[in-house]
Amino acid sequence: GDVTATGSTIQITDTNALNAAITASGAATLIAGGNLGVSGSAVGLTTTTTAGGTTAFGTTSVTGNLSATSAGNLQDSGTVTVSGTSSFTTTGTNATIMMDQLASTGAVDVHTTGVNGHATIVNASALTLDAGDVQGNLSATAQGSLVLTDAVDVDGGNFIQLRAIGANSDVTLNQALSSDTGEINIRADRHVALNNQVGTGGRVLVEAGGNIT
C-alpha cells in the first residue's frame, strides 16, 4: 500500500505492492512482495522486491550507500542522489535497469540476468562502473570521466556504449570489453585509454577529443 514514514531508522515490509515516501535520519530498509515505489531521503537505503515486483525510484536522496535488488525492472523517474556507492541488481531473467537520472558520487555496480537484461546508467558526475554481470545491452554515460573496473562480455548482438562528457573527461578501460556480434562504441571528450582487450564480431568505434592509447 501507500506509506509515508518519518523516523531515525525505518524498516517496512509489505507482502504486496508498496509505495513508500520516507524521511529517515538513519538507515532505511524497504521490502515488497510486489511492485515498489520509493522516494524521500535516508542515511543508507536498501530495497528489495520479490515475486516479479518492479522497483521505481522517484526523487530520492541517500547519504551513504544505496543497494537495490529488484525481481522485475528497475528504473528512476526522478533524480537519485547518492553520496556513497550504488548497487543495482535485477534477479528476474531479462529484467532491465534504467537509471538515467543518477547522481552517485561513489562507485556504481549493475547486475542483470539474461540476454535481454539491458542496463542503462547516466550519472551526473564522474563514474566508476562495475558491469561484469550484464549480458544484455550496456549503456553508460558520465558527466565526467568513466572508468570500467570489471570485464564486460555481452551476449549475441547486444551492444556496449560508453560515453564521457566534459572538457576533462576520459574513458579508461581497466578490463576487457567483448560482444559476440554487437557494436562497441566508446567516446570521450578528452582521452580514451584502452588498457585491455576490446573485441567483437561487429564494429568497434572509438572517438576521442584528445589521445587514444
N, C-alpha and C. Protein backbone atom coordinates (compact mmCIF):
# COMPACT_ATOMS: atom_id res chain seq x y z
N GLY A 1 0.81 -1.19 0.00
CA GLY A 1 0.00 0.00 0.00
C GLY A 1 0.85 1.25 0.00
N ASP A 2 0.23 2.38 0.20
CA ASP A 2 0.91 3.68 0.25
C ASP A 2 1.30 3.99 1.69
N VAL A 3 2.58 4.32 1.89
CA VAL A 3 3.09 4.60 3.23
C VAL A 3 3.94 5.86 3.21
N THR A 4 3.72 6.75 4.16
CA THR A 4 4.61 7.88 4.41
C THR A 4 5.20 7.69 5.79
N ALA A 5 6.54 7.66 5.87
CA ALA A 5 7.19 7.33 7.14
C ALA A 5 8.33 8.30 7.43
N THR A 6 8.40 8.75 8.68
CA THR A 6 9.48 9.60 9.16
C THR A 6 10.02 9.01 10.44
N GLY A 7 11.37 8.95 10.57
CA GLY A 7 11.95 8.40 11.78
C GLY A 7 13.45 8.33 11.67
N SER A 8 14.06 7.75 12.72
CA SER A 8 15.51 7.59 12.70
C SER A 8 15.90 6.40 11.82
N THR A 9 15.41 5.22 12.17
CA THR A 9 15.62 4.02 11.35
C THR A 9 14.25 3.53 10.89
N ILE A 10 14.14 3.30 9.58
CA ILE A 10 12.85 2.89 9.01
C ILE A 10 13.00 1.51 8.38
N GLN A 11 12.12 0.59 8.75
CA GLN A 11 12.06 -0.74 8.16
C GLN A 11 10.60 -1.05 7.82
N ILE A 12 10.33 -1.25 6.55
CA ILE A 12 8.96 -1.52 6.10
C ILE A 12 8.97 -2.76 5.22
N THR A 13 8.09 -3.70 5.54
CA THR A 13 7.91 -4.90 4.72
C THR A 13 6.44 -5.03 4.38
N ASP A 14 6.15 -5.22 3.09
CA ASP A 14 4.78 -5.42 2.63
C ASP A 14 4.78 -6.67 1.76
N THR A 15 3.86 -7.60 2.02
CA THR A 15 3.81 -8.82 1.22
C THR A 15 3.26 -8.56 -0.18
N ASN A 16 2.70 -7.38 -0.38
CA ASN A 16 2.18 -6.99 -1.69
C ASN A 16 2.95 -5.77 -2.19
N ALA A 17 2.34 -5.00 -3.07
CA ALA A 17 2.98 -3.79 -3.60
C ALA A 17 3.14 -2.75 -2.50
N LEU A 18 4.18 -1.91 -2.63
CA LEU A 18 4.46 -0.89 -1.63
C LEU A 18 4.90 0.39 -2.33
N ASN A 19 4.31 1.51 -1.93
CA ASN A 19 4.73 2.82 -2.40
C ASN A 19 5.11 3.64 -1.17
N ALA A 20 6.42 3.87 -0.98
CA ALA A 20 6.91 4.44 0.27
C ALA A 20 7.58 5.78 0.04
N ALA A 21 7.11 6.79 0.77
CA ALA A 21 7.75 8.09 0.82
C ALA A 21 8.38 8.21 2.21
N ILE A 22 9.70 8.27 2.28
CA ILE A 22 10.38 8.16 3.57
C ILE A 22 11.25 9.38 3.85
N THR A 23 11.39 9.66 5.14
CA THR A 23 12.36 10.65 5.62
C THR A 23 13.03 10.01 6.82
N ALA A 24 14.24 9.51 6.63
CA ALA A 24 14.94 8.76 7.68
C ALA A 24 16.24 9.47 8.02
N SER A 25 16.46 9.72 9.30
CA SER A 25 17.73 10.29 9.74
C SER A 25 18.78 9.21 9.92
N GLY A 26 18.36 7.95 9.81
CA GLY A 26 19.26 6.80 9.82
C GLY A 26 19.00 5.95 8.59
N ALA A 27 19.30 4.68 8.70
CA ALA A 27 19.17 3.76 7.57
C ALA A 27 17.70 3.39 7.34
N ALA A 28 17.40 3.05 6.09
CA ALA A 28 16.05 2.60 5.73
C ALA A 28 16.14 1.31 4.94
N THR A 29 15.20 0.39 5.23
CA THR A 29 15.09 -0.88 4.52
C THR A 29 13.65 -1.06 4.07
N LEU A 30 13.45 -1.27 2.78
CA LEU A 30 12.12 -1.44 2.21
C LEU A 30 12.07 -2.77 1.46
N ILE A 31 11.05 -3.59 1.78
CA ILE A 31 10.88 -4.89 1.14
C ILE A 31 9.44 -5.01 0.66
N ALA A 32 9.27 -5.37 -0.61
CA ALA A 32 7.93 -5.51 -1.17
C ALA A 32 7.79 -6.86 -1.87
N GLY A 33 6.60 -7.47 -1.70
CA GLY A 33 6.29 -8.70 -2.41
C GLY A 33 5.68 -8.46 -3.77
N GLY A 34 5.61 -7.19 -4.16
CA GLY A 34 5.13 -6.79 -5.48
C GLY A 34 5.92 -5.58 -5.93
N ASN A 35 5.30 -4.71 -6.70
CA ASN A 35 6.00 -3.51 -7.18
C ASN A 35 6.32 -2.56 -6.02
N LEU A 36 7.46 -1.89 -6.14
CA LEU A 36 7.92 -0.97 -5.11
C LEU A 36 8.17 0.41 -5.70
N GLY A 37 7.58 1.44 -5.09
CA GLY A 37 7.89 2.82 -5.42
C GLY A 37 8.58 3.47 -4.24
N VAL A 38 9.65 4.22 -4.51
CA VAL A 38 10.47 4.79 -3.45
C VAL A 38 10.72 6.27 -3.73
N SER A 39 10.61 7.10 -2.69
CA SER A 39 11.04 8.49 -2.78
C SER A 39 11.39 8.96 -1.38
N GLY A 40 12.14 10.07 -1.29
CA GLY A 40 12.47 10.64 0.01
C GLY A 40 13.95 10.62 0.29
N SER A 41 14.30 10.44 1.57
CA SER A 41 15.71 10.53 1.97
C SER A 41 16.01 9.54 3.08
N ALA A 42 17.31 9.12 3.13
CA ALA A 42 17.75 8.20 4.16
C ALA A 42 19.27 8.27 4.26
N VAL A 43 19.77 7.80 5.39
CA VAL A 43 21.22 7.65 5.58
C VAL A 43 21.54 6.17 5.39
N GLY A 44 21.67 5.80 4.13
CA GLY A 44 21.79 4.39 3.76
C GLY A 44 20.42 3.83 3.43
N LEU A 45 20.29 3.21 2.25
CA LEU A 45 18.99 2.70 1.81
C LEU A 45 19.17 1.35 1.13
N THR A 46 18.37 0.37 1.56
CA THR A 46 18.35 -0.96 0.96
C THR A 46 16.92 -1.28 0.55
N THR A 47 16.73 -1.66 -0.71
CA THR A 47 15.40 -2.03 -1.19
C THR A 47 15.44 -3.40 -1.83
N THR A 48 14.32 -4.13 -1.70
CA THR A 48 14.21 -5.48 -2.27
C THR A 48 12.78 -5.71 -2.72
N THR A 49 12.63 -6.30 -3.90
CA THR A 49 11.32 -6.79 -4.32
C THR A 49 11.43 -8.27 -4.69
N THR A 50 10.31 -8.98 -4.52
CA THR A 50 10.21 -10.39 -4.89
C THR A 50 8.97 -10.57 -5.76
N ALA A 51 8.73 -11.81 -6.17
CA ALA A 51 7.52 -12.17 -6.91
C ALA A 51 7.34 -11.33 -8.18
N GLY A 52 8.44 -11.04 -8.86
CA GLY A 52 8.37 -10.29 -10.10
C GLY A 52 8.18 -8.80 -9.95
N GLY A 53 8.20 -8.31 -8.71
CA GLY A 53 7.95 -6.90 -8.46
C GLY A 53 9.00 -5.98 -9.05
N THR A 54 8.55 -4.89 -9.65
CA THR A 54 9.46 -3.88 -10.20
C THR A 54 9.85 -2.89 -9.10
N THR A 55 10.87 -2.07 -9.40
CA THR A 55 11.30 -1.02 -8.48
C THR A 55 11.38 0.29 -9.25
N ALA A 56 10.74 1.34 -8.71
CA ALA A 56 10.75 2.66 -9.34
C ALA A 56 11.14 3.70 -8.30
N PHE A 57 12.23 4.40 -8.56
CA PHE A 57 12.68 5.47 -7.68
C PHE A 57 12.17 6.80 -8.20
N GLY A 58 11.48 7.53 -7.33
CA GLY A 58 11.22 8.93 -7.58
C GLY A 58 12.40 9.73 -7.07
N THR A 59 12.21 11.00 -6.84
CA THR A 59 13.30 11.83 -6.32
C THR A 59 13.73 11.30 -4.96
N THR A 60 14.99 10.89 -4.87
CA THR A 60 15.49 10.20 -3.68
C THR A 60 16.89 10.69 -3.36
N SER A 61 17.17 10.93 -2.08
CA SER A 61 18.49 11.35 -1.64
C SER A 61 19.00 10.38 -0.58
N VAL A 62 20.18 9.81 -0.85
CA VAL A 62 20.77 8.85 0.08
C VAL A 62 22.14 9.36 0.52
N THR A 63 22.28 9.60 1.80
CA THR A 63 23.59 9.89 2.38
C THR A 63 24.19 8.56 2.79
N GLY A 64 25.24 8.15 2.12
CA GLY A 64 25.77 6.81 2.32
C GLY A 64 25.49 5.96 1.10
N ASN A 65 25.30 4.66 1.31
CA ASN A 65 25.21 3.71 0.21
C ASN A 65 23.76 3.33 -0.11
N LEU A 66 23.55 3.04 -1.39
CA LEU A 66 22.25 2.57 -1.89
C LEU A 66 22.41 1.18 -2.48
N SER A 67 21.58 0.26 -2.05
CA SER A 67 21.56 -1.09 -2.61
C SER A 67 20.12 -1.44 -2.98
N ALA A 68 19.90 -1.71 -4.27
CA ALA A 68 18.55 -2.03 -4.75
C ALA A 68 18.57 -3.36 -5.49
N THR A 69 17.75 -4.29 -5.02
CA THR A 69 17.60 -5.61 -5.66
C THR A 69 16.15 -5.76 -6.07
N SER A 70 15.93 -5.99 -7.36
CA SER A 70 14.57 -5.99 -7.90
C SER A 70 14.31 -7.26 -8.70
N ALA A 71 13.18 -7.91 -8.41
CA ALA A 71 12.81 -9.10 -9.19
C ALA A 71 12.41 -8.73 -10.61
N GLY A 72 11.83 -7.53 -10.76
CA GLY A 72 11.44 -7.03 -12.08
C GLY A 72 12.29 -5.85 -12.49
N ASN A 73 11.81 -5.10 -13.46
CA ASN A 73 12.57 -3.97 -13.97
C ASN A 73 12.84 -2.95 -12.86
N LEU A 74 13.97 -2.25 -12.99
CA LEU A 74 14.39 -1.26 -12.00
C LEU A 74 14.65 0.05 -12.74
N GLN A 75 14.03 1.14 -12.27
CA GLN A 75 14.16 2.40 -13.01
C GLN A 75 14.01 3.60 -12.08
N ASP A 76 14.32 4.79 -12.63
CA ASP A 76 14.08 6.03 -11.90
C ASP A 76 13.17 6.94 -12.70
N SER A 77 12.42 7.78 -11.98
CA SER A 77 11.58 8.80 -12.62
C SER A 77 11.92 10.18 -12.09
N GLY A 78 12.87 10.25 -11.17
CA GLY A 78 13.37 11.50 -10.61
C GLY A 78 14.83 11.33 -10.28
N THR A 79 15.49 12.40 -9.89
CA THR A 79 16.92 12.33 -9.58
C THR A 79 17.16 11.48 -8.34
N VAL A 80 18.11 10.56 -8.46
CA VAL A 80 18.51 9.71 -7.34
C VAL A 80 19.94 10.10 -6.97
N THR A 81 20.08 10.78 -5.82
CA THR A 81 21.37 11.30 -5.38
C THR A 81 21.93 10.40 -4.30
N VAL A 82 23.19 9.97 -4.50
CA VAL A 82 23.83 9.03 -3.57
C VAL A 82 25.24 9.53 -3.27
N SER A 83 25.54 9.72 -1.98
CA SER A 83 26.88 10.21 -1.63
C SER A 83 27.89 9.08 -1.51
N GLY A 84 27.42 7.84 -1.40
CA GLY A 84 28.30 6.68 -1.31
C GLY A 84 28.24 5.85 -2.58
N THR A 85 28.30 4.54 -2.43
CA THR A 85 28.23 3.64 -3.57
C THR A 85 26.79 3.30 -3.92
N SER A 86 26.58 2.88 -5.17
CA SER A 86 25.25 2.49 -5.64
C SER A 86 25.33 1.11 -6.27
N SER A 87 24.44 0.21 -5.85
CA SER A 87 24.39 -1.14 -6.39
C SER A 87 22.98 -1.44 -6.86
N PHE A 88 22.86 -1.84 -8.13
CA PHE A 88 21.56 -2.13 -8.73
C PHE A 88 21.59 -3.54 -9.32
N THR A 89 20.64 -4.38 -8.88
CA THR A 89 20.58 -5.78 -9.30
C THR A 89 19.17 -6.15 -9.67
N THR A 90 18.99 -6.76 -10.84
CA THR A 90 17.72 -7.37 -11.19
C THR A 90 17.91 -8.88 -11.18
N THR A 91 17.01 -9.58 -10.49
CA THR A 91 17.13 -11.03 -10.34
C THR A 91 16.27 -11.79 -11.34
N GLY A 92 15.25 -11.15 -11.90
CA GLY A 92 14.39 -11.81 -12.87
C GLY A 92 15.07 -11.89 -14.23
N THR A 93 14.91 -13.01 -14.92
CA THR A 93 15.50 -13.17 -16.24
C THR A 93 14.97 -12.11 -17.19
N ASN A 94 15.90 -11.39 -17.82
CA ASN A 94 15.61 -10.32 -18.80
C ASN A 94 15.01 -9.06 -18.19
N ALA A 95 14.99 -8.96 -16.86
CA ALA A 95 14.60 -7.69 -16.24
C ALA A 95 15.69 -6.66 -16.49
N THR A 96 15.29 -5.41 -16.66
CA THR A 96 16.21 -4.36 -17.09
C THR A 96 16.47 -3.34 -15.99
N ILE A 97 17.57 -2.59 -16.18
CA ILE A 97 17.92 -1.48 -15.30
C ILE A 97 17.97 -0.21 -16.15
N MET A 98 17.22 0.81 -15.74
CA MET A 98 17.22 2.10 -16.44
C MET A 98 17.34 3.20 -15.38
N MET A 99 18.58 3.54 -15.04
CA MET A 99 18.86 4.59 -14.06
C MET A 99 19.52 5.74 -14.81
N ASP A 100 18.69 6.58 -15.41
CA ASP A 100 19.22 7.63 -16.27
C ASP A 100 19.14 9.01 -15.63
N GLN A 101 18.82 9.04 -14.31
CA GLN A 101 18.84 10.30 -13.56
C GLN A 101 19.61 10.11 -12.26
N LEU A 102 20.72 9.38 -12.37
CA LEU A 102 21.53 9.05 -11.20
C LEU A 102 22.56 10.14 -10.94
N ALA A 103 22.79 10.41 -9.66
CA ALA A 103 23.85 11.34 -9.24
C ALA A 103 24.59 10.67 -8.10
N SER A 104 25.46 9.71 -8.45
CA SER A 104 26.18 8.92 -7.46
C SER A 104 27.63 9.37 -7.40
N THR A 105 28.07 9.74 -6.20
CA THR A 105 29.46 10.15 -6.01
C THR A 105 30.39 8.95 -5.97
N GLY A 106 29.94 7.86 -5.37
CA GLY A 106 30.75 6.66 -5.26
C GLY A 106 30.60 5.74 -6.45
N ALA A 107 31.29 4.61 -6.40
CA ALA A 107 31.27 3.63 -7.48
C ALA A 107 29.87 3.06 -7.67
N VAL A 108 29.59 2.61 -8.89
CA VAL A 108 28.29 2.04 -9.26
C VAL A 108 28.51 0.64 -9.79
N ASP A 109 27.72 -0.32 -9.32
CA ASP A 109 27.74 -1.65 -9.93
C ASP A 109 26.33 -2.05 -10.34
N VAL A 110 26.25 -2.73 -11.49
CA VAL A 110 24.97 -3.16 -12.05
C VAL A 110 25.04 -4.64 -12.39
N HIS A 111 23.92 -5.34 -12.16
CA HIS A 111 23.87 -6.78 -12.37
C HIS A 111 22.51 -7.14 -12.97
N THR A 112 22.51 -7.80 -14.13
CA THR A 112 21.28 -8.28 -14.74
C THR A 112 21.45 -9.75 -15.14
N THR A 113 20.34 -10.38 -15.52
CA THR A 113 20.34 -11.78 -15.93
C THR A 113 19.60 -11.91 -17.25
N GLY A 114 20.19 -12.63 -18.19
CA GLY A 114 19.51 -12.89 -19.45
C GLY A 114 19.98 -12.00 -20.58
N VAL A 115 19.84 -12.51 -21.81
CA VAL A 115 20.33 -11.81 -22.99
C VAL A 115 19.61 -10.49 -23.23
N ASN A 116 18.39 -10.36 -22.70
CA ASN A 116 17.64 -9.10 -22.82
C ASN A 116 17.64 -8.31 -21.51
N GLY A 117 18.52 -8.66 -20.62
CA GLY A 117 18.67 -7.93 -19.37
C GLY A 117 19.54 -6.70 -19.57
N HIS A 118 18.98 -5.68 -20.19
CA HIS A 118 19.74 -4.49 -20.57
C HIS A 118 19.95 -3.57 -19.37
N ALA A 119 21.03 -2.77 -19.41
CA ALA A 119 21.32 -1.84 -18.33
C ALA A 119 21.75 -0.50 -18.92
N THR A 120 21.13 0.58 -18.41
CA THR A 120 21.49 1.95 -18.79
C THR A 120 21.76 2.75 -17.53
N ILE A 121 22.93 3.38 -17.49
CA ILE A 121 23.31 4.25 -16.38
C ILE A 121 23.72 5.59 -16.95
N VAL A 122 23.10 6.66 -16.47
CA VAL A 122 23.52 8.02 -16.79
C VAL A 122 23.80 8.71 -15.47
N ASN A 123 25.06 9.09 -15.25
CA ASN A 123 25.45 9.68 -13.97
C ASN A 123 25.80 11.15 -14.13
N ALA A 124 25.42 11.95 -13.15
CA ALA A 124 25.58 13.40 -13.23
C ALA A 124 27.00 13.86 -12.97
N SER A 125 27.91 12.92 -12.64
CA SER A 125 29.31 13.25 -12.40
C SER A 125 30.16 12.11 -12.94
N ALA A 126 31.44 12.09 -12.57
CA ALA A 126 32.32 11.00 -12.99
C ALA A 126 31.75 9.66 -12.52
N LEU A 127 32.12 8.60 -13.24
CA LEU A 127 31.51 7.29 -12.99
C LEU A 127 32.58 6.20 -12.96
N THR A 128 32.63 5.48 -11.83
CA THR A 128 33.42 4.25 -11.74
C THR A 128 32.43 3.10 -11.76
N LEU A 129 32.53 2.24 -12.79
CA LEU A 129 31.46 1.29 -13.08
C LEU A 129 31.96 -0.14 -13.08
N ASP A 130 31.21 -1.01 -12.39
CA ASP A 130 31.37 -2.46 -12.45
C ASP A 130 30.11 -3.02 -13.08
N ALA A 131 30.24 -3.55 -14.29
CA ALA A 131 29.07 -4.08 -15.00
C ALA A 131 29.36 -5.48 -15.54
N GLY A 132 30.16 -6.23 -14.80
CA GLY A 132 30.62 -7.53 -15.29
C GLY A 132 29.54 -8.57 -15.46
N ASP A 133 28.38 -8.40 -14.80
CA ASP A 133 27.32 -9.40 -14.88
C ASP A 133 26.25 -9.06 -15.92
N VAL A 134 26.41 -7.97 -16.65
CA VAL A 134 25.40 -7.58 -17.64
C VAL A 134 25.60 -8.39 -18.91
N GLN A 135 24.53 -9.07 -19.34
CA GLN A 135 24.58 -9.86 -20.57
C GLN A 135 23.84 -9.17 -21.71
N GLY A 136 22.93 -8.26 -21.39
CA GLY A 136 22.21 -7.51 -22.41
C GLY A 136 22.98 -6.29 -22.84
N ASN A 137 22.30 -5.36 -23.51
CA ASN A 137 22.94 -4.10 -23.89
C ASN A 137 23.42 -3.36 -22.65
N LEU A 138 24.59 -2.72 -22.77
CA LEU A 138 25.12 -1.88 -21.69
C LEU A 138 25.38 -0.49 -22.23
N SER A 139 24.73 0.50 -21.64
CA SER A 139 24.96 1.90 -22.00
C SER A 139 25.29 2.66 -20.73
N ALA A 140 26.46 3.31 -20.70
CA ALA A 140 26.89 4.06 -19.52
C ALA A 140 27.40 5.42 -19.96
N THR A 141 26.88 6.47 -19.33
CA THR A 141 27.26 7.84 -19.65
C THR A 141 27.63 8.56 -18.36
N ALA A 142 28.76 9.28 -18.40
CA ALA A 142 29.22 10.05 -17.24
C ALA A 142 29.38 11.51 -17.63
N GLN A 143 28.93 12.39 -16.76
CA GLN A 143 29.25 13.80 -16.91
C GLN A 143 30.58 14.03 -16.20
N GLY A 144 31.63 13.53 -16.81
CA GLY A 144 32.96 13.47 -16.23
C GLY A 144 33.62 12.21 -16.75
N SER A 145 34.72 11.81 -16.14
CA SER A 145 35.44 10.62 -16.60
C SER A 145 34.71 9.34 -16.22
N LEU A 146 34.91 8.30 -17.04
CA LEU A 146 34.29 7.00 -16.84
C LEU A 146 35.40 5.95 -16.77
N VAL A 147 35.39 5.17 -15.69
CA VAL A 147 36.37 4.10 -15.50
C VAL A 147 35.63 2.79 -15.36
N LEU A 148 36.00 1.82 -16.18
CA LEU A 148 35.40 0.48 -16.12
C LEU A 148 36.31 -0.43 -15.31
N THR A 149 35.77 -1.05 -14.25
CA THR A 149 36.60 -1.80 -13.31
C THR A 149 36.45 -3.31 -13.42
N ASP A 150 35.52 -3.80 -14.25
CA ASP A 150 35.34 -5.25 -14.39
C ASP A 150 35.09 -5.57 -15.86
N ALA A 151 35.53 -6.75 -16.28
CA ALA A 151 35.33 -7.15 -17.67
C ALA A 151 33.85 -7.27 -17.99
N VAL A 152 33.47 -6.88 -19.21
CA VAL A 152 32.09 -6.96 -19.68
C VAL A 152 32.06 -7.82 -20.93
N ASP A 153 31.17 -8.83 -20.94
CA ASP A 153 31.00 -9.73 -22.08
C ASP A 153 29.52 -9.89 -22.32
N VAL A 154 28.96 -9.08 -23.23
CA VAL A 154 27.52 -9.16 -23.50
C VAL A 154 27.26 -10.22 -24.57
N ASP A 155 26.03 -10.75 -24.57
CA ASP A 155 25.69 -11.88 -25.43
C ASP A 155 25.13 -11.45 -26.77
N GLY A 156 25.25 -12.35 -27.76
CA GLY A 156 24.61 -12.17 -29.06
C GLY A 156 25.01 -10.87 -29.73
N GLY A 157 23.99 -10.17 -30.27
CA GLY A 157 24.22 -8.92 -30.96
C GLY A 157 24.09 -7.71 -30.06
N ASN A 158 24.11 -7.90 -28.76
CA ASN A 158 23.96 -6.78 -27.83
C ASN A 158 25.17 -5.85 -27.90
N PHE A 159 24.92 -4.56 -27.64
CA PHE A 159 25.96 -3.56 -27.79
C PHE A 159 26.48 -3.08 -26.44
N ILE A 160 27.65 -2.45 -26.50
CA ILE A 160 28.24 -1.76 -25.35
C ILE A 160 28.52 -0.33 -25.78
N GLN A 161 28.04 0.61 -24.99
CA GLN A 161 28.23 2.03 -25.30
C GLN A 161 28.72 2.74 -24.04
N LEU A 162 29.89 3.36 -24.14
CA LEU A 162 30.48 4.10 -23.03
C LEU A 162 30.74 5.53 -23.49
N ARG A 163 30.32 6.51 -22.66
CA ARG A 163 30.42 7.91 -23.06
C ARG A 163 30.86 8.74 -21.87
N ALA A 164 31.91 9.57 -22.06
CA ALA A 164 32.38 10.50 -21.05
C ALA A 164 32.25 11.91 -21.61
N ILE A 165 31.46 12.74 -20.91
CA ILE A 165 31.13 14.08 -21.41
C ILE A 165 31.80 15.13 -20.54
N GLY A 166 32.45 16.11 -21.18
CA GLY A 166 33.08 17.20 -20.45
C GLY A 166 34.50 17.43 -20.92
N ALA A 167 34.97 18.66 -20.78
CA ALA A 167 36.26 19.05 -21.34
C ALA A 167 37.42 18.20 -20.82
N ASN A 168 37.36 17.76 -19.58
CA ASN A 168 38.45 16.98 -18.99
C ASN A 168 38.04 15.53 -18.72
N SER A 169 37.17 15.02 -19.56
CA SER A 169 36.56 13.70 -19.31
C SER A 169 37.20 12.62 -20.17
N ASP A 170 37.61 11.54 -19.51
CA ASP A 170 38.27 10.42 -20.17
C ASP A 170 37.44 9.14 -19.99
N VAL A 171 37.66 8.17 -20.88
CA VAL A 171 37.20 6.81 -20.68
C VAL A 171 38.43 5.94 -20.48
N THR A 172 38.45 5.19 -19.38
CA THR A 172 39.57 4.30 -19.07
C THR A 172 39.05 2.89 -18.89
N LEU A 173 39.57 1.97 -19.70
CA LEU A 173 39.17 0.57 -19.61
C LEU A 173 40.24 -0.20 -18.87
N ASN A 174 39.94 -0.59 -17.64
CA ASN A 174 40.88 -1.40 -16.87
C ASN A 174 40.61 -2.89 -17.03
N GLN A 175 39.52 -3.23 -17.74
CA GLN A 175 39.19 -4.62 -18.01
C GLN A 175 38.69 -4.74 -19.45
N ALA A 176 38.55 -5.98 -19.92
CA ALA A 176 38.21 -6.24 -21.32
C ALA A 176 36.73 -5.97 -21.59
N LEU A 177 36.45 -5.60 -22.85
CA LEU A 177 35.09 -5.46 -23.37
C LEU A 177 34.92 -6.44 -24.51
N SER A 178 33.78 -7.14 -24.55
CA SER A 178 33.53 -8.04 -25.67
C SER A 178 32.04 -8.24 -25.89
N SER A 179 31.69 -8.44 -27.17
CA SER A 179 30.34 -8.78 -27.59
C SER A 179 30.47 -9.81 -28.71
N ASP A 180 29.48 -10.71 -28.82
CA ASP A 180 29.57 -11.71 -29.89
C ASP A 180 29.56 -11.05 -31.26
N THR A 181 28.53 -10.27 -31.53
CA THR A 181 28.42 -9.63 -32.84
C THR A 181 27.96 -8.18 -32.75
N GLY A 182 27.75 -7.67 -31.55
CA GLY A 182 27.22 -6.32 -31.38
C GLY A 182 28.30 -5.25 -31.48
N GLU A 183 27.85 -4.01 -31.61
CA GLU A 183 28.78 -2.88 -31.72
C GLU A 183 29.30 -2.47 -30.35
N ILE A 184 30.57 -2.08 -30.31
CA ILE A 184 31.18 -1.47 -29.13
C ILE A 184 31.53 -0.04 -29.50
N ASN A 185 30.96 0.89 -28.76
CA ASN A 185 31.11 2.32 -29.07
C ASN A 185 31.64 3.02 -27.83
N ILE A 186 32.83 3.63 -27.97
CA ILE A 186 33.48 4.31 -26.85
C ILE A 186 33.80 5.73 -27.28
N ARG A 187 33.31 6.72 -26.51
CA ARG A 187 33.53 8.13 -26.85
C ARG A 187 33.90 8.92 -25.60
N ALA A 188 34.92 9.76 -25.74
CA ALA A 188 35.32 10.64 -24.65
C ALA A 188 35.63 12.01 -25.21
N ASP A 189 35.26 13.04 -24.47
CA ASP A 189 35.55 14.39 -24.93
C ASP A 189 37.03 14.73 -24.77
N ARG A 190 37.76 13.96 -23.93
CA ARG A 190 39.20 14.14 -23.85
C ARG A 190 39.89 12.86 -24.33
N HIS A 191 40.41 12.02 -23.43
CA HIS A 191 41.21 10.88 -23.83
C HIS A 191 40.47 9.55 -23.63
N VAL A 192 40.87 8.55 -24.42
CA VAL A 192 40.44 7.17 -24.23
C VAL A 192 41.68 6.32 -23.99
N ALA A 193 41.69 5.57 -22.89
CA ALA A 193 42.79 4.66 -22.57
C ALA A 193 42.28 3.23 -22.66
N LEU A 194 42.70 2.52 -23.70
CA LEU A 194 42.29 1.13 -23.90
C LEU A 194 43.35 0.24 -23.26
N ASN A 195 43.23 0.08 -21.95
CA ASN A 195 44.24 -0.67 -21.21
C ASN A 195 44.02 -2.17 -21.29
N ASN A 196 42.98 -2.59 -21.97
CA ASN A 196 42.69 -4.02 -22.06
C ASN A 196 42.02 -4.31 -23.40
N GLN A 197 41.74 -5.56 -23.65
CA GLN A 197 41.24 -6.02 -24.95
C GLN A 197 39.81 -5.54 -25.20
N VAL A 198 39.56 -5.14 -26.45
CA VAL A 198 38.22 -4.82 -26.93
C VAL A 198 37.96 -5.69 -28.14
N GLY A 199 36.92 -6.55 -28.08
CA GLY A 199 36.71 -7.48 -29.18
C GLY A 199 35.24 -7.76 -29.45
N THR A 200 34.89 -7.84 -30.73
CA THR A 200 33.54 -8.17 -31.14
C THR A 200 33.55 -8.65 -32.58
N GLY A 201 32.53 -9.45 -32.93
CA GLY A 201 32.34 -9.80 -34.33
C GLY A 201 31.68 -8.69 -35.12
N GLY A 202 31.26 -7.63 -34.41
CA GLY A 202 30.65 -6.47 -35.05
C GLY A 202 31.65 -5.34 -35.20
N ARG A 203 31.17 -4.12 -35.05
CA ARG A 203 32.01 -2.94 -35.27
C ARG A 203 32.49 -2.38 -33.94
N VAL A 204 33.74 -1.89 -33.95
CA VAL A 204 34.29 -1.17 -32.81
C VAL A 204 34.53 0.27 -33.24
N LEU A 205 33.94 1.21 -32.51
CA LEU A 205 34.10 2.63 -32.81
C LEU A 205 34.64 3.32 -31.56
N VAL A 206 35.80 3.96 -31.71
CA VAL A 206 36.43 4.69 -30.61
C VAL A 206 36.69 6.11 -31.06
N GLU A 207 36.15 7.09 -30.30
CA GLU A 207 36.33 8.50 -30.63
C GLU A 207 36.82 9.23 -29.39
N ALA A 208 37.74 10.18 -29.60
CA ALA A 208 38.25 10.97 -28.50
C ALA A 208 38.59 12.37 -28.99
N GLY A 209 38.37 13.36 -28.13
CA GLY A 209 38.78 14.71 -28.46
C GLY A 209 40.28 14.88 -28.34
N GLY A 210 40.93 13.98 -27.56
CA GLY A 210 42.38 14.02 -27.37
C GLY A 210 43.02 12.74 -27.86
N ASN A 211 43.72 12.06 -26.96
CA ASN A 211 44.51 10.88 -27.33
C ASN A 211 43.72 9.60 -27.16
N ILE A 212 44.05 8.62 -28.02
CA ILE A 212 43.58 7.25 -27.87
C ILE A 212 44.81 6.38 -27.69
N THR A 213 44.91 5.74 -26.54
CA THR A 213 46.11 4.94 -26.25
C THR A 213 45.74 3.52 -25.85
